[in-house]
Amino acid sequence: IIKNFNWSGIQKTNVDAFKVDISHLEKVSGKTIAGIIGYDILKEVELLVDYQNQTVELMPIKNKSSNYQQPIAIIPFTMQAHLPVIKVKIGKKKLRLALDTASESNILDTKIFDKINADLISNQQVGEIQGVDQQIKQVNVATVSQTKVKDLPFDNMPYLFTDLSHLKSESDLYIDGLLGYPFFKQGKMSINYKERKIY
């Protein structure tokens, strides 16, 4: 239990936190990392993520910032566990993908690989993935030419393909994959947990 937490005006007391080894994240980033801020902290603000400028902006739900722009799309989401889940189309295949701003990769369940039109897949190779449990697994990596989110095209997105069946048994997540850094780096996006919308 974290007795006092204060970040950019968000003040909390007696915050429940998981104690895990995240040294692998420090190795990748080359920086000391004290922890990961998640849904419990962010659920009462709108979070604007700008990977290009390497900034996050916290906005009160009611008041948009002075430099807020009209969004090109508003994407509704549902919550599963602590993750927002959106509807995505790859070719003609409809999928449910969770958003994870902390993930350095887009990930799809291996079962999806054979259901995607082969014409949409290129640059297949073998890569590695390391989870919070520190285990390194070999996975297939490929570029998918057509990913659509509410008619917005995200062309040539890289995905790792790995078995996600454990998510259903361990955390009640019924998803086909995750969208991480390659998705968020496409432009500025804000996540509003109260409205259940992404702008």
Short mmCIF file of C-alpha atoms in Angstrom, two decimals:
data_model
loop_
_atom_site.label_atom_id
_atom_site.label_comp_id
_atom_site.label_asym_id
_atom_site.label_seq_id
_atom_site.Cartn_x
_atom_site.Cartn_y
_atom_site.Cartn_z
CA ILE A 1 0.00 0.00 0.00
CA ILE A 2 1.42 3.36 -1.07
CA LYS A 3 0.58 5.81 1.73
CA ASN A 4 0.86 8.99 -0.35
CA PHE A 5 0.88 9.41 -4.14
CA ASN A 6 1.09 12.77 -5.92
CA TRP A 7 1.56 13.19 -9.66
CA SER A 8 0.78 16.36 -11.58
CA GLY A 9 -2.05 17.31 -9.23
CA ILE A 10 -3.46 13.79 -8.79
CA GLN A 11 -3.27 13.10 -5.07
CA LYS A 12 -4.11 9.72 -3.57
CA THR A 13 -3.65 8.09 -0.20
CA ASN A 14 -3.42 4.40 0.64
CA VAL A 15 -3.13 3.24 -2.97
CA ASP A 16 -3.04 -0.51 -3.59
CA ALA A 17 -0.03 -1.45 -5.75
CA PHE A 18 1.52 -4.67 -7.02
CA LYS A 19 5.17 -5.29 -6.16
CA VAL A 20 6.86 -6.78 -9.24
CA ASP A 21 10.32 -6.86 -10.77
CA ILE A 22 10.41 -4.39 -13.70
CA SER A 23 14.17 -4.40 -14.19
CA HIS A 24 13.66 -5.61 -17.78
CA LEU A 25 11.90 -2.31 -18.54
CA GLU A 26 14.85 -0.42 -17.08
CA LYS A 27 17.24 -2.35 -19.32
CA VAL A 28 15.22 -1.52 -22.43
CA SER A 29 14.80 2.17 -21.55
CA GLY A 30 18.19 2.71 -19.95
CA LYS A 31 16.46 4.58 -17.11
CA THR A 32 15.51 3.89 -13.50
CA ILE A 33 11.77 3.20 -13.30
CA ALA A 34 9.98 3.28 -9.96
CA GLY A 35 6.73 1.76 -11.22
CA ILE A 36 3.88 1.80 -13.72
CA ILE A 37 0.91 4.16 -13.43
CA GLY A 38 -2.32 2.45 -14.41
CA TYR A 39 -6.09 2.63 -14.52
CA ASP A 40 -6.62 3.19 -10.78
CA ILE A 41 -4.80 6.52 -11.03
CA LEU A 42 -5.98 7.58 -14.49
CA LYS A 43 -9.69 6.72 -14.31
CA GLU A 44 -10.69 10.20 -13.12
CA VAL A 45 -8.85 12.26 -15.76
CA GLU A 46 -8.52 12.39 -19.52
CA LEU A 47 -5.04 11.28 -20.57
CA LEU A 48 -3.61 12.84 -23.75
CA VAL A 49 -0.69 10.74 -25.05
CA ASP A 50 1.69 12.33 -27.56
CA TYR A 51 4.49 9.87 -28.33
CA GLN A 52 5.98 12.10 -31.05
CA ASN A 53 6.69 14.86 -28.53
CA GLN A 54 7.16 12.38 -25.66
CA THR A 55 4.56 14.02 -23.44
CA VAL A 56 1.41 13.12 -21.56
CA GLU A 57 -1.18 15.69 -20.58
CA LEU A 58 -3.70 15.18 -17.81
CA MET A 59 -6.98 17.03 -18.27
CA PRO A 60 -9.97 17.27 -15.97
CA ILE A 61 -12.90 15.41 -17.54
CA LYS A 62 -15.00 18.55 -18.03
CA ASN A 63 -12.30 21.01 -19.10
CA LYS A 64 -10.35 20.46 -22.29
CA SER A 65 -6.93 22.12 -22.42
CA SER A 66 -6.51 25.42 -24.29
CA ASN A 67 -4.68 23.68 -27.13
CA TYR A 68 -7.30 20.93 -27.48
CA GLN A 69 -8.16 20.26 -31.13
CA GLN A 70 -11.28 18.77 -32.65
CA PRO A 71 -10.53 15.04 -32.98
CA ILE A 72 -10.55 13.28 -36.37
CA ALA A 73 -12.30 10.33 -34.70
CA ILE A 74 -14.08 9.38 -31.50
CA ILE A 75 -13.69 5.68 -30.70
CA PRO A 76 -15.90 4.09 -28.04
CA PHE A 77 -14.46 1.37 -25.83
CA THR A 78 -15.55 -1.10 -23.19
CA MET A 79 -13.54 -2.06 -20.11
CA GLN A 80 -12.21 -5.53 -19.48
CA ALA A 81 -10.38 -5.79 -16.17
CA HIS A 82 -8.24 -2.60 -16.21
CA LEU A 83 -7.90 -2.29 -19.99
CA PRO A 84 -9.97 -0.38 -22.57
CA VAL A 85 -11.03 -2.65 -25.46
CA ILE A 86 -11.92 -1.38 -28.94
CA LYS A 87 -13.31 -2.97 -32.11
CA VAL A 88 -10.78 -3.32 -34.92
CA LYS A 89 -10.92 -4.74 -38.45
CA ILE A 90 -7.97 -6.43 -40.13
CA GLY A 91 -9.10 -7.08 -43.67
CA LYS A 92 -12.59 -8.51 -43.16
CA LYS A 93 -11.81 -10.02 -39.75
CA LYS A 94 -13.43 -8.23 -36.78
CA LEU A 95 -11.34 -8.27 -33.60
CA ARG A 96 -11.42 -6.97 -30.03
CA LEU A 97 -8.08 -5.44 -29.07
CA ALA A 98 -7.12 -3.98 -25.69
CA LEU A 99 -5.15 -0.74 -25.50
CA ASP A 100 -1.93 -0.85 -23.50
CA THR A 101 0.12 2.36 -23.48
CA ALA A 102 2.89 0.48 -21.64
CA SER A 103 3.31 -2.19 -24.33
CA GLU A 104 6.17 -1.64 -26.77
CA SER A 105 4.48 -3.91 -29.35
CA ASN A 106 1.14 -4.70 -30.95
CA ILE A 107 0.22 -8.29 -30.13
CA LEU A 108 -2.26 -10.70 -31.73
CA ASP A 109 -3.26 -14.18 -30.62
CA THR A 110 -1.64 -16.91 -32.73
CA LYS A 111 -5.14 -18.23 -33.56
CA ILE A 112 -5.77 -15.03 -35.53
CA PHE A 113 -2.77 -15.48 -37.82
CA ASP A 114 -4.39 -18.12 -40.05
CA LYS A 115 -7.65 -16.13 -40.18
CA ILE A 116 -6.00 -13.06 -41.75
CA ASN A 117 -5.84 -12.98 -45.54
CA ALA A 118 -2.28 -13.96 -46.50
CA ASP A 119 -2.12 -11.00 -48.92
CA LEU A 120 -2.24 -8.64 -45.91
CA ILE A 121 0.82 -10.17 -44.19
CA SER A 122 4.45 -9.41 -45.03
CA ASN A 123 7.93 -9.30 -43.44
CA GLN A 124 7.43 -12.49 -41.43
CA GLN A 125 10.25 -13.32 -39.06
CA VAL A 126 10.93 -14.75 -35.61
CA GLY A 127 11.28 -12.38 -32.67
CA GLU A 128 11.21 -12.42 -28.88
CA ILE A 129 8.82 -11.12 -26.26
CA GLN A 130 9.43 -10.69 -22.53
CA GLY A 131 6.55 -10.32 -20.13
CA VAL A 132 6.33 -9.00 -16.59
CA ASP A 133 7.17 -12.55 -15.45
CA GLN A 134 10.64 -12.05 -17.04
CA GLN A 135 10.15 -15.09 -19.29
CA ILE A 136 11.40 -14.69 -22.86
CA LYS A 137 9.39 -16.45 -25.58
CA GLN A 138 10.00 -16.78 -29.28
CA VAL A 139 7.13 -15.41 -31.37
CA ASN A 140 6.26 -14.78 -34.99
CA VAL A 141 6.53 -11.15 -36.06
CA ALA A 142 4.82 -9.79 -39.17
CA THR A 143 3.61 -6.57 -40.77
CA VAL A 144 -0.13 -6.34 -41.42
CA SER A 145 -1.06 -3.95 -44.22
CA GLN A 146 -4.65 -3.14 -43.20
CA THR A 147 -5.74 -2.34 -39.67
CA LYS A 148 -8.90 -0.22 -39.40
CA VAL A 149 -10.27 1.43 -36.28
CA LYS A 150 -13.66 3.04 -36.93
CA ASP A 151 -12.76 3.49 -40.63
CA LEU A 152 -9.41 5.08 -39.79
CA PRO A 153 -6.68 3.17 -41.65
CA PHE A 154 -3.48 2.22 -39.85
CA ASP A 155 -1.31 0.86 -42.63
CA ASN A 156 1.61 -1.53 -42.28
CA MET A 157 1.41 -2.07 -38.54
CA PRO A 158 3.81 -4.59 -36.96
CA TYR A 159 2.35 -7.33 -34.77
CA LEU A 160 3.77 -10.07 -32.58
CA PHE A 161 1.79 -13.32 -32.70
CA THR A 162 1.70 -15.29 -29.44
CA ASP A 163 -0.64 -17.53 -27.45
CA LEU A 164 -2.98 -15.37 -25.35
CA SER A 165 -5.23 -18.16 -24.05
CA HIS A 166 -3.80 -17.69 -20.52
CA LEU A 167 -5.45 -14.24 -20.34
CA LYS A 168 -8.92 -15.79 -20.30
CA SER A 169 -8.11 -18.20 -17.48
CA GLU A 170 -5.96 -15.84 -15.39
CA SER A 171 -7.63 -12.45 -15.80
CA ASP A 172 -11.01 -12.89 -17.53
CA LEU A 173 -9.81 -10.95 -20.58
CA TYR A 174 -11.66 -11.95 -23.75
CA ILE A 175 -9.54 -10.21 -26.34
CA ASP A 176 -7.79 -11.07 -29.58
CA GLY A 177 -4.72 -8.98 -28.83
CA LEU A 178 -3.23 -5.68 -27.67
CA LEU A 179 -2.45 -2.39 -29.34
CA GLY A 180 0.68 -0.73 -27.96
CA TYR A 181 3.35 1.74 -29.03
CA PRO A 182 3.10 1.19 -32.82
CA PHE A 183 -0.59 2.18 -32.61
CA PHE A 184 -0.21 5.15 -30.25
CA LYS A 185 2.75 6.66 -32.12
CA GLN A 186 0.48 7.32 -35.13
CA GLY A 187 -0.73 10.59 -33.60
CA LYS A 188 -2.04 12.32 -30.49
CA MET A 189 -4.68 10.28 -28.68
CA SER A 190 -6.57 10.91 -25.49
CA ILE A 191 -8.25 8.28 -23.33
CA ASN A 192 -11.28 9.31 -21.30
CA TYR A 193 -12.14 6.44 -18.94
CA LYS A 194 -15.30 8.04 -17.57
CA GLU A 195 -16.82 8.64 -21.00
CA ARG A 196 -15.36 5.36 -22.32
CA LYS A 197 -14.09 7.15 -25.41
CA ILE A 198 -10.79 7.64 -27.19
CA TYR A 199 -10.25 10.89 -29.08
#
